[in-house]
Coordinates of C-alpha atoms in Angstrom, one line a residue:
Chain A
X1 CA -26.2 51.9 -13.3
X2 CA -23.9 49.0 -12.8
X3 CA -21.8 48.2 -15.8
X4 CA -19.9 45.4 -14.3
X5 CA -21.0 41.9 -15.4
X6 CA -22.4 39.9 -12.5
X7 CA -19.5 37.9 -11.2
X8 CA -19.6 34.1 -11.1
X9 CA -19.7 33.2 -7.4
X10 CA -17.4 30.2 -7.8
X11 CA -14.8 32.2 -9.7
X12 CA -14.9 35.0 -7.1
X13 CA -14.5 32.4 -4.3
X14 CA -11.5 30.8 -6.0
X15 CA -10.0 34.3 -6.5
X16 CA -10.5 35.1 -2.9
X17 CA -8.7 31.9 -1.9
X18 CA -5.9 32.7 -4.2
X19 CA -5.6 36.2 -2.7
X20 CA -5.3 34.8 0.8
X21 CA -2.6 32.4 -0.3
X22 CA -0.7 35.3 -1.8
X23 CA -1.0 37.3 1.4
X24 CA 0.4 34.3 3.3
X25 CA 3.4 34.0 1.0
X26 CA 4.1 37.7 1.1
X27 CA 4.1 37.7 4.9
X28 CA 6.4 34.7 4.9
X29 CA 8.9 36.5 2.6
X30 CA 8.7 39.7 4.7
X31 CA 9.6 37.8 7.9
X32 CA 12.5 36.0 6.1
X33 CA 13.9 39.2 4.7
X34 CA 13.4 41.1 7.9
X35 CA 15.1 38.5 10.0
X36 CA 18.2 38.1 7.8
X37 CA 18.3 41.8 7.0
X38 CA 18.2 42.8 10.6
X39 CA 20.8 40.2 11.4
X40 CA 23.1 41.4 8.7
X41 CA 22.6 45.1 9.7
X42 CA 23.1 44.5 13.4
X43 CA 26.2 42.5 12.7
X44 CA 27.8 45.1 10.4
X45 CA 26.7 48.0 12.7
X46 CA 28.1 45.9 15.6
X47 CA 24.9 46.0 17.6
X48 CA 25.6 42.3 18.2
X49 CA 29.0 40.7 18.5
X50 CA 29.9 39.5 15.0
X51 CA 32.4 37.0 16.5
X52 CA 29.5 35.2 18.3
X53 CA 26.6 35.8 16.0
X54 CA 28.5 36.1 12.6
X55 CA 26.3 37.4 9.8
X56 CA 24.3 36.0 6.9
X57 CA 26.9 37.4 4.4
X58 CA 29.8 35.6 6.1
X59 CA 27.8 32.4 6.4
X60 CA 26.9 32.4 2.7
X61 CA 30.5 33.2 1.7
X62 CA 31.8 30.4 3.8
X63 CA 29.2 28.0 2.4
X64 CA 30.3 29.0 -1.1
X65 CA 34.0 28.5 -0.3
X66 CA 33.4 25.1 1.2
X67 CA 31.3 24.1 -1.8
X68 CA 34.0 25.3 -4.2
X69 CA 36.8 23.4 -2.5
X70 CA 34.5 20.4 -2.2
X71 CA 35.2 19.8 1.5
X72 CA 31.6 20.4 2.5
X73 CA 30.3 17.5 0.4
X74 CA 32.2 14.8 2.2
X75 CA 30.8 16.1 5.5
X76 CA 27.3 16.2 4.1
X77 CA 27.7 12.7 2.6
X78 CA 28.8 11.3 5.9
X79 CA 26.1 12.8 8.0
X80 CA 23.4 12.2 5.4
X81 CA 24.2 8.5 5.1
X82 CA 24.4 8.1 8.9
X83 CA 21.0 9.8 9.3
X84 CA 19.4 7.9 6.4
X85 CA 20.6 4.6 7.8
X86 CA 19.6 5.4 11.3
X87 CA 16.2 6.7 10.2
X88 CA 15.4 3.7 8.0
X89 CA 16.7 1.1 10.5
X90 CA 15.1 2.8 13.5
X91 CA 11.7 2.8 11.8
X92 CA 12.2 -0.8 10.5
X93 CA 13.3 -2.2 13.8
X94 CA 10.6 -0.3 15.6
X95 CA 8.0 -1.8 13.3
X96 CA 9.5 -5.3 13.7
X97 CA 9.5 -5.0 17.5
X98 CA 5.9 -3.7 17.4
X99 CA 5.0 -6.7 15.2
X100 CA 6.6 -9.1 17.7
X101 CA 4.7 -7.8 20.7
X102 CA 1.5 -7.7 18.7
X103 CA 2.0 -11.3 17.8
X104 CA 2.8 -12.4 21.4
X105 CA 0.5 -10.4 23.7
X106 CA 2.3 -12.0 26.6
X107 CA 5.5 -10.3 25.5
X108 CA 3.6 -7.0 25.2
X109 CA 2.5 -7.2 28.8
X110 CA 6.0 -8.3 30.0
X111 CA 7.8 -5.5 28.1
X112 CA 5.3 -2.7 28.8
X113 CA 7.1 -1.2 31.8
X114 CA 10.5 -1.5 30.2
X115 CA 9.3 0.2 27.1
X116 CA 7.8 3.0 29.1
X117 CA 11.1 3.5 31.0
X118 CA 13.2 3.4 27.8
X119 CA 10.9 5.8 26.1
X120 CA 11.0 8.3 29.0
X121 CA 14.8 8.1 29.3
X122 CA 16.9 10.6 27.3
X123 CA 18.5 8.3 24.8
X124 CA 21.5 10.6 24.1
X125 CA 22.6 10.0 27.7
X126 CA 23.5 6.5 26.6
X127 CA 25.9 7.9 24.0
X128 CA 29.2 7.4 26.0
X129 CA 28.2 3.8 26.7
X130 CA 27.5 3.1 23.1
X131 CA 31.0 4.5 22.1
X132 CA 32.6 2.2 24.7
X133 CA 30.6 -0.8 23.5
X134 CA 30.7 -0.3 19.7
X135 CA 33.9 1.7 19.4
X136 CA 34.5 5.4 18.4
X137 CA 33.3 5.1 14.8
X138 CA 30.4 5.3 12.5
X139 CA 28.7 2.3 14.0
X140 CA 28.1 4.1 17.3
X141 CA 26.7 7.1 15.5
X142 CA 24.3 5.1 13.5
X143 CA 23.3 3.2 16.7
X144 CA 22.6 6.5 18.3
X145 CA 20.3 7.4 15.3
X146 CA 18.5 4.1 15.7
X147 CA 18.2 4.2 19.4
X148 CA 16.6 7.6 19.6
X149 CA 13.7 6.6 17.3
X150 CA 13.2 2.9 17.9
X151 CA 11.2 2.9 21.2
X152 CA 8.8 5.6 20.2
X153 CA 8.2 3.9 16.9
X154 CA 7.5 0.7 18.6
X155 CA 5.0 2.3 21.0
X156 CA 3.2 4.3 18.3
X157 CA 2.9 1.5 15.8
X158 CA 1.9 -1.1 18.4
X159 CA -0.9 1.2 19.5
X160 CA -1.9 1.6 15.8
X161 CA -1.9 -2.2 15.4
X162 CA -4.2 -2.6 18.3
X163 CA -6.5 0.1 17.0
X164 CA -7.3 -1.7 13.8
X165 CA -11.1 -2.4 13.5
X166 CA -11.6 -6.0 14.6
X167 CA -14.2 -6.5 11.9
X168 CA -11.6 -6.3 9.2
X169 CA -9.7 -9.1 10.9
X170 CA -13.0 -11.0 11.2
X171 CA -13.4 -10.9 7.4
X172 CA -10.0 -12.5 7.0
X173 CA -10.7 -15.1 9.7
X174 CA -14.1 -16.0 8.3
X175 CA -12.2 -17.0 5.1
X176 CA -10.0 -19.3 7.3
X177 CA -7.1 -16.8 7.2
X178 CA -4.2 -17.5 9.5
X179 CA -2.7 -15.0 11.9
X180 CA 0.1 -14.2 9.5
X181 CA -2.5 -13.6 6.8
X182 CA -4.5 -11.3 9.1
X183 CA -1.3 -9.3 9.7
X184 CA -0.3 -9.1 6.1
X185 CA -3.7 -8.4 4.6
X186 CA -5.2 -6.1 7.3
X187 CA -3.0 -5.1 10.2
X188 CA 0.0 -3.9 8.3
X189 CA -1.8 -2.1 5.4
X190 CA -4.3 -0.5 7.8
X191 CA -1.4 0.9 9.7
X192 CA 0.5 2.5 6.8
X193 CA -0.7 5.9 7.8
X194 CA 0.7 5.4 11.3
X195 CA 3.9 4.1 10.0
X196 CA 4.3 7.1 7.7
X197 CA 3.6 9.5 10.5
X198 CA 6.3 7.9 12.6
X199 CA 8.6 8.1 9.6
X200 CA 8.0 11.9 9.7
X201 CA 8.8 12.1 13.4
X202 CA 11.8 9.9 13.0
X203 CA 13.3 12.1 10.3
X204 CA 13.7 14.8 13.0
X205 CA 14.8 12.3 15.7
X206 CA 17.5 10.7 13.6
X207 CA 19.1 14.0 12.9
X208 CA 19.3 14.6 16.7
X209 CA 20.8 11.2 17.3
X210 CA 23.4 11.5 14.5
X211 CA 24.4 15.0 15.3
X212 CA 24.9 14.2 19.0
X213 CA 26.7 11.1 18.0
X214 CA 29.0 13.2 15.9
X215 CA 29.6 15.6 18.7
X216 CA 30.9 12.7 20.8
X217 CA 33.1 10.8 18.4
X218 CA 33.4 11.7 14.7
X219 CA 36.2 13.2 12.6
X220 CA 33.8 14.0 9.8
X221 CA 30.3 15.2 9.3
X222 CA 28.1 18.2 10.0
X223 CA 28.0 17.5 13.7
X224 CA 31.7 17.4 13.7
X225 CA 31.9 20.8 11.9
X226 CA 29.7 22.3 14.6
X227 CA 31.7 21.0 17.5
X228 CA 35.0 21.9 15.7
X229 CA 33.7 25.4 15.0
X230 CA 32.7 25.8 18.6
X231 CA 36.1 24.7 19.8
X232 CA 38.0 27.1 17.5
X233 CA 35.5 29.8 18.2
X234 CA 34.4 29.9 14.5
X235 CA 30.7 30.5 14.9
X236 CA 30.3 31.2 11.2
X237 CA 31.2 27.6 10.7
X238 CA 28.7 26.5 13.3
X239 CA 25.9 28.5 11.8
X240 CA 26.7 27.4 8.3
X241 CA 26.5 23.8 9.4
X242 CA 23.2 24.5 11.1
X243 CA 21.9 26.0 7.9
X244 CA 23.0 23.0 5.8
X245 CA 21.3 20.7 8.4
X246 CA 18.1 22.6 8.2
X247 CA 18.0 22.4 4.4
X248 CA 18.8 18.7 4.4
X249 CA 16.3 17.8 7.1
X250 CA 13.6 19.7 5.2
X251 CA 14.4 17.9 2.0
X252 CA 14.2 14.5 3.8
X253 CA 10.9 15.5 5.3
X254 CA 9.5 16.4 1.9
X255 CA 10.7 13.1 0.5
X256 CA 8.7 11.3 3.2
X257 CA 5.7 13.4 2.3
X258 CA 5.9 12.4 -1.3
X259 CA 6.1 8.7 -0.1
X260 CA 3.1 9.3 2.1
X261 CA 1.0 10.6 -0.8
X262 CA 2.0 7.5 -2.9
X263 CA 1.5 4.9 -0.2
X264 CA -1.7 6.0 1.5
X265 CA -3.6 7.5 -1.3
X266 CA -6.5 5.2 -0.8
X267 CA -6.8 5.0 2.9
X268 CA -10.1 6.4 4.2
Chain B
X1 CA -29.0 -36.0 8.3
X2 CA -29.6 -32.3 8.7
X3 CA -27.5 -29.9 6.6
X4 CA -26.7 -27.9 9.7
X5 CA -27.2 -29.2 13.2
X6 CA -26.8 -27.2 16.4
X7 CA -26.9 -29.2 19.6
X8 CA -27.1 -27.9 23.2
X9 CA -25.2 -24.7 22.4
X10 CA -24.4 -22.6 25.4
X11 CA -22.1 -19.6 25.8
X12 CA -20.9 -18.2 29.0
X13 CA -18.7 -15.1 29.3
X14 CA -16.5 -14.7 32.4
X15 CA -15.2 -11.6 33.9
X16 CA -13.5 -11.0 37.2
X17 CA -16.8 -10.1 38.8
X18 CA -19.2 -12.6 37.3
X19 CA -20.1 -15.2 34.8
X20 CA -22.7 -14.2 32.3
X21 CA -24.7 -16.7 30.3
X22 CA -25.3 -15.3 26.8
X23 CA -26.8 -18.5 25.3
X24 CA -28.4 -21.6 26.7
X25 CA -29.8 -24.8 25.3
X26 CA -29.8 -23.9 21.7
X27 CA -30.8 -26.9 19.6
X28 CA -32.1 -26.8 16.1
X29 CA -31.4 -27.9 12.6
X30 CA -31.5 -26.2 9.2
X31 CA -32.3 -28.0 5.9
X32 CA -30.3 -27.4 2.8
X33 CA -31.6 -24.5 0.8
X34 CA -33.5 -23.0 3.7
X35 CA -33.5 -19.3 4.6
X36 CA -33.6 -18.8 8.4
X37 CA -33.9 -15.6 10.3
X38 CA -32.8 -15.1 13.9
X39 CA -35.0 -12.4 15.4
X40 CA -34.9 -11.0 18.8
X41 CA -34.2 -7.9 21.0
X42 CA -30.7 -6.7 21.2
X43 CA -28.6 -8.6 23.7
X44 CA -30.3 -11.9 23.0
X45 CA -27.1 -13.4 21.7
X46 CA -28.1 -13.9 18.1
X47 CA -25.0 -12.4 16.7
X48 CA -22.9 -14.5 19.2
X49 CA -24.7 -17.6 17.9
X50 CA -23.8 -16.6 14.3
X51 CA -20.2 -16.3 15.2
X52 CA -20.3 -19.8 16.8
X53 CA -21.8 -21.3 13.6
X54 CA -19.2 -19.5 11.6
X55 CA -16.5 -21.2 13.7
X56 CA -15.1 -17.8 14.8
X57 CA -16.0 -18.5 18.4
X58 CA -16.0 -21.8 20.2
X59 CA -19.1 -22.4 22.4
X60 CA -18.8 -23.2 26.1
X61 CA -21.0 -26.2 25.6
X62 CA -22.5 -28.0 22.6
X63 CA -21.6 -28.7 19.0
X64 CA -22.2 -27.4 15.6
X65 CA -22.1 -29.8 12.7
X66 CA -22.3 -29.1 8.9
X67 CA -23.2 -32.2 7.0
X68 CA -22.0 -34.3 9.9
X69 CA -18.7 -32.4 10.1
X70 CA -17.8 -30.7 13.4
X71 CA -17.3 -26.9 13.0
X72 CA -14.5 -25.8 15.3
X73 CA -12.9 -23.2 13.1
X74 CA -13.9 -21.3 10.0
X75 CA -15.0 -23.6 7.3
X76 CA -14.6 -23.0 3.5
X77 CA -18.2 -23.9 2.9
X78 CA -19.5 -21.2 5.3
X79 CA -19.5 -17.6 4.3
X80 CA -19.9 -14.7 6.7
X81 CA -21.2 -11.2 6.0
X82 CA -21.0 -8.4 8.5
X83 CA -23.2 -5.4 9.4
X84 CA -21.1 -3.1 7.2
X85 CA -19.3 -3.9 4.1
X86 CA -15.8 -3.8 5.6
X87 CA -14.3 -3.7 2.2
X88 CA -10.5 -3.0 2.6
X89 CA -10.0 0.6 1.6
X90 CA -6.5 0.0 0.4
X91 CA -7.5 -2.7 -2.1
X92 CA -9.4 -2.2 -5.4
X93 CA -12.8 -3.7 -5.8
X94 CA -11.3 -6.5 -7.9
X95 CA -8.7 -7.2 -5.1
X96 CA -11.4 -7.0 -2.5
X97 CA -13.7 -9.6 -4.2
X98 CA -10.7 -12.0 -4.7
X99 CA -9.7 -11.8 -1.1
X100 CA -11.3 -15.1 0.0
X101 CA -9.9 -17.0 -3.0
X102 CA -6.5 -15.6 -2.4
X103 CA -6.6 -16.6 1.3
X104 CA -7.8 -20.1 0.4
X105 CA -5.2 -20.5 -2.4
X106 CA -8.0 -20.9 -4.9
X107 CA -7.1 -18.2 -7.5
X108 CA -7.8 -20.5 -10.4
X109 CA -9.0 -19.1 -13.8
X110 CA -12.4 -20.8 -13.2
X111 CA -12.9 -19.3 -9.8
X112 CA -11.8 -15.8 -11.0
X113 CA -14.2 -16.1 -13.9
X114 CA -17.1 -17.2 -11.6
X115 CA -16.4 -14.2 -9.3
X116 CA -16.4 -11.8 -12.2
X117 CA -19.6 -13.3 -13.5
X118 CA -21.1 -12.7 -10.0
X119 CA -20.0 -9.0 -10.3
X120 CA -21.8 -8.8 -13.6
X121 CA -24.9 -10.4 -12.1
X122 CA -25.2 -7.7 -9.4
X123 CA -24.4 -5.1 -12.0
X124 CA -21.1 -3.7 -10.8
X125 CA -18.6 -5.0 -13.4
X126 CA -17.5 -1.5 -14.3
X127 CA -16.3 -0.8 -10.8
X128 CA -13.5 -3.4 -10.6
X129 CA -10.6 -1.0 -10.9
X130 CA -12.1 1.5 -8.4
X131 CA -11.4 1.8 -4.7
X132 CA -14.2 1.2 -2.2
X133 CA -14.5 4.9 -1.2
X134 CA -15.7 5.7 -4.7
X135 CA -18.8 3.5 -4.2
X136 CA -22.1 4.2 -2.4
X137 CA -23.1 2.3 0.7
X138 CA -25.4 0.0 -1.2
X139 CA -22.9 -0.7 -3.9
X140 CA -20.3 -1.5 -1.3
X141 CA -22.6 -4.0 0.4
X142 CA -23.3 -5.6 -2.9
X143 CA -19.5 -6.0 -3.5
X144 CA -19.2 -7.5 0.0
X145 CA -21.9 -10.0 -1.0
X146 CA -19.8 -11.0 -4.1
X147 CA -16.7 -11.2 -1.9
X148 CA -18.6 -13.7 0.4
X149 CA -20.0 -15.7 -2.5
X150 CA -16.7 -15.9 -4.4
X151 CA -15.4 -18.9 -2.5
X152 CA -18.7 -20.6 -3.2
X153 CA -19.9 -21.3 0.3
X154 CA -22.9 -23.5 0.8
X155 CA -24.1 -21.8 4.0
X156 CA -24.3 -18.0 4.2
X157 CA -24.3 -16.2 7.5
X158 CA -25.7 -12.7 7.3
X159 CA -25.1 -10.5 10.4
X160 CA -27.6 -7.6 9.9
X161 CA -26.1 -6.9 6.5
X162 CA -28.7 -4.2 5.7
X163 CA -28.7 -2.3 9.0
X164 CA -26.2 0.4 7.9
X165 CA -28.1 1.3 4.7
X166 CA -30.9 3.8 4.0
X167 CA -34.4 2.3 3.7
X168 CA -34.7 2.4 -0.1
X169 CA -31.3 0.8 -0.6
X170 CA -32.1 -1.8 2.0
X171 CA -35.4 -2.8 0.2
X172 CA -33.6 -3.1 -3.1
X173 CA -30.8 -5.1 -1.6
X174 CA -33.1 -7.5 0.1
X175 CA -34.6 -8.4 -3.3
X176 CA -31.1 -8.8 -4.8
X177 CA -29.7 -10.9 -2.0
X178 CA -32.8 -13.1 -1.8
X179 CA -32.9 -13.8 -5.5
X180 CA -29.1 -14.3 -5.8
X181 CA -29.1 -16.8 -2.9
X182 CA -32.1 -18.7 -4.2
X183 CA -30.7 -18.9 -7.7
X184 CA -27.4 -20.3 -6.4
X185 CA -29.2 -22.7 -4.1
X186 CA -27.6 -21.3 -0.9
X187 CA -28.6 -22.0 2.6
X188 CA -28.7 -18.8 4.7
X189 CA -29.1 -17.6 8.2
X190 CA -29.9 -13.9 8.6
X191 CA -29.6 -12.1 12.0
X192 CA -31.9 -9.1 12.2
X193 CA -33.9 -7.1 14.7
X194 CA -36.3 -6.0 11.9
X195 CA -39.5 -8.1 11.9
X196 CA -40.4 -7.0 8.4
X197 CA -37.1 -8.0 7.0
X198 CA -37.3 -11.4 8.7
X199 CA -40.8 -12.1 7.3
X200 CA -40.0 -10.8 3.8
X201 CA -36.8 -12.8 3.3
X202 CA -37.0 -16.1 5.2
X203 CA -38.7 -19.5 5.1
X204 CA -38.5 -19.8 8.8
X205 CA -38.0 -17.3 11.7
X206 CA -36.5 -18.2 15.0
X207 CA -37.4 -15.9 17.8
X208 CA -34.9 -15.5 20.7
X209 CA -35.7 -14.5 24.3
X210 CA -33.1 -12.6 26.4
X211 CA -31.1 -13.2 29.5
X212 CA -29.9 -15.8 28.7
X213 CA -30.6 -16.1 25.0
X214 CA -32.8 -19.0 24.3
X215 CA -35.0 -20.2 21.4
X216 CA -38.4 -18.8 22.2
X217 CA -40.5 -19.7 19.3
X218 CA -40.2 -20.7 15.7
X219 CA -42.5 -19.5 12.9
X220 CA -42.8 -20.9 9.4
X221 CA -43.4 -18.3 6.7
X222 CA -46.4 -19.1 4.5
X223 CA -45.8 -20.6 1.1
X224 CA -47.4 -17.5 -0.6
X225 CA -44.8 -15.1 1.0
X226 CA -41.9 -17.4 0.4
X227 CA -42.6 -17.5 -3.3
X228 CA -42.5 -13.8 -3.6
X229 CA -39.5 -11.5 -3.6
X230 CA -39.1 -9.6 -0.3
X231 CA -40.5 -6.3 -1.8
X232 CA -43.6 -8.0 -3.1
X233 CA -44.0 -10.0 0.1
X234 CA -44.2 -6.8 2.0
X235 CA -47.3 -5.8 0.1
X236 CA -49.2 -9.1 0.8
X237 CA -51.9 -9.4 3.5
X238 CA -50.2 -12.5 5.0
X239 CA -47.3 -10.2 5.7
X240 CA -49.3 -7.9 8.0
X241 CA -50.9 -10.8 9.8
X242 CA -47.5 -12.4 10.5
X243 CA -46.0 -9.1 11.5
X244 CA -48.8 -8.7 14.0
X245 CA -48.3 -12.2 15.4
X246 CA -44.5 -11.8 15.8
X247 CA -45.0 -8.3 17.3
X248 CA -47.2 -9.8 20.0
X249 CA -44.6 -12.5 20.8
X250 CA -41.9 -9.9 21.1
X251 CA -44.0 -7.9 23.4
X252 CA -44.4 -11.0 25.5
X253 CA -40.6 -11.4 25.7
X254 CA -40.3 -7.9 26.8
X255 CA -42.9 -8.4 29.4
X256 CA -41.1 -11.5 30.7
X257 CA -37.9 -9.5 30.9
X258 CA -39.5 -6.8 33.0
X259 CA -40.8 -9.3 35.5

C-alpha cells in the first residue's frame, strides 16, 4: 500500500544534485566558521600569542577604521593599478613575443635556451637590479609585475600557437591567404582559450610581482602596509592587508572568468 | 590546350637518414568540366599530388599549368576541400562561408548574394547565424562545400571529403556534390581510397601504384554511369563490372608491392 505518487526520475535526479550542492556549501561554511571561530577563541584565551597572530575581531576593526578614515583606499588604488597594469602588459608583451617567435622560427630556435633559463630563474631576485635601473618608484614595481609573468606567458602561448591544427591554416592558404591572414584568422582566435588560461595564471603572478616590488621600494600600497606592519610589529595590519589582497585577487580572477565565458563561448 | 596539365611531376622528401621518393613521372591532363578520381592504396602520394596541384606544395620536379598558367602558389580559380569540414568553430556559418571572399578582398554584394544562393541550393539557409558545433557532420561538410565554391573556382580539389562521414550521409552527399558541380560546370579532382565512390562520381579514374607513387592505369567510366547520379550509378550493372576490374588491378598493385 504505497500512497506516494511514483516520482519522476529526472526530478529526483535534479533534486539529488541540488542536495549534494547544499552539502558542499554547508561544509564550506562550517570550515570557515570553525577556522575563524577557533582563531578568535584561541587569541582571546591566549592559547596563541595575540601580538603575533592577532585575531579576526581586531583585523575587522582595523579594516573598518582604515576604511572610515579613507587611508586604505589610496593603498588599494595604488596596488590595484600597479597589478592591473603589470598583469595586462605582462600578458600583452608575452603574447607579442610569442607572435614574434612564431613568425620567425629561426628566432624561436635561437631564443629557446634563453627563455628556458629566464623561466627557471626566480624573477623576484632581479628586483634590486630593476630598482637601480628604473629608480625606486612605481615603474620598477610595474616592471616587476610584468617580468614575473611575461616569460611563462610567451612559452605557453607559443606552444599553443604551434599546436593549432595545420588543416585550419591549410584552408586559409588554399584561398591564397598570407601569413598575416593565417595568424589573424586562425592562429590567434584558435589560441584564445590558451591566452585566457594564461591570463588566469598571470592574475596570481602579477600580485606576487607587485607585492614583492612594494616590499622593496614603495611608500604606498598593500605590500608597503605589510612590510610596515612587520617593521613596527603590528601583525593586525599585516593580516588585514593580506585579507584585502585575497579579496581583490579573487575579484580579479572572477573578472577574468567572466571574460573567458564571453570570449571563448564558441570554441569546441 | 588542356585545362589542367601536369608534366613530369616528382616529389622527393628528405630527412637526415634518407631521401624518399613519394611521386615520380606524373604526366596527365584534365579537360574542362571533367570529373577525375585519384584512386590508390594509402601512401601512394595521391593527397600529396593534390596539394601540388593546389599550389600548397611545390614539386621537386615538373610543372602544373592551369590554362597555360604556371601554378606555383594557391590560385583563385582552384578550390580545395579537406577530409573534414574544418569550419572555424569561432566563426558563425555565415562568417565561415564568406572566409574565402574576405581573404581575396571580394566581399562585393554580388559575390555575397551568390554565396547565399549556394547556401539555399544545399538547403542550409536557416543555419547562417549558428556556430558550426550546432550542425551535424554532413551539414558541416555541405557548408564547407559552399565555402569552397563561394570564390567561384573553376577547378575543385576534393581530398577524401566524405571519409569522415557515416555511410548514409556519405551517399547523400555524393549525389549533392556531383549534381552541384555538374550544374555549375566545375572541373573536379577527387582523391579517394573508395573504389565505389570513384566509379559512382567520376568520368575518369586514375589508379596509382605505390613506392614511389606513379600513374598505374587510367579507366574511363562508361557513358551510362556518367549520366546517372552517384546513388543510381551504384545500382547499375556496369558499376559492378567496373568495380571488379578495378579491384583486380588494385590486387595487382598489392602483389607488386609484396614482391
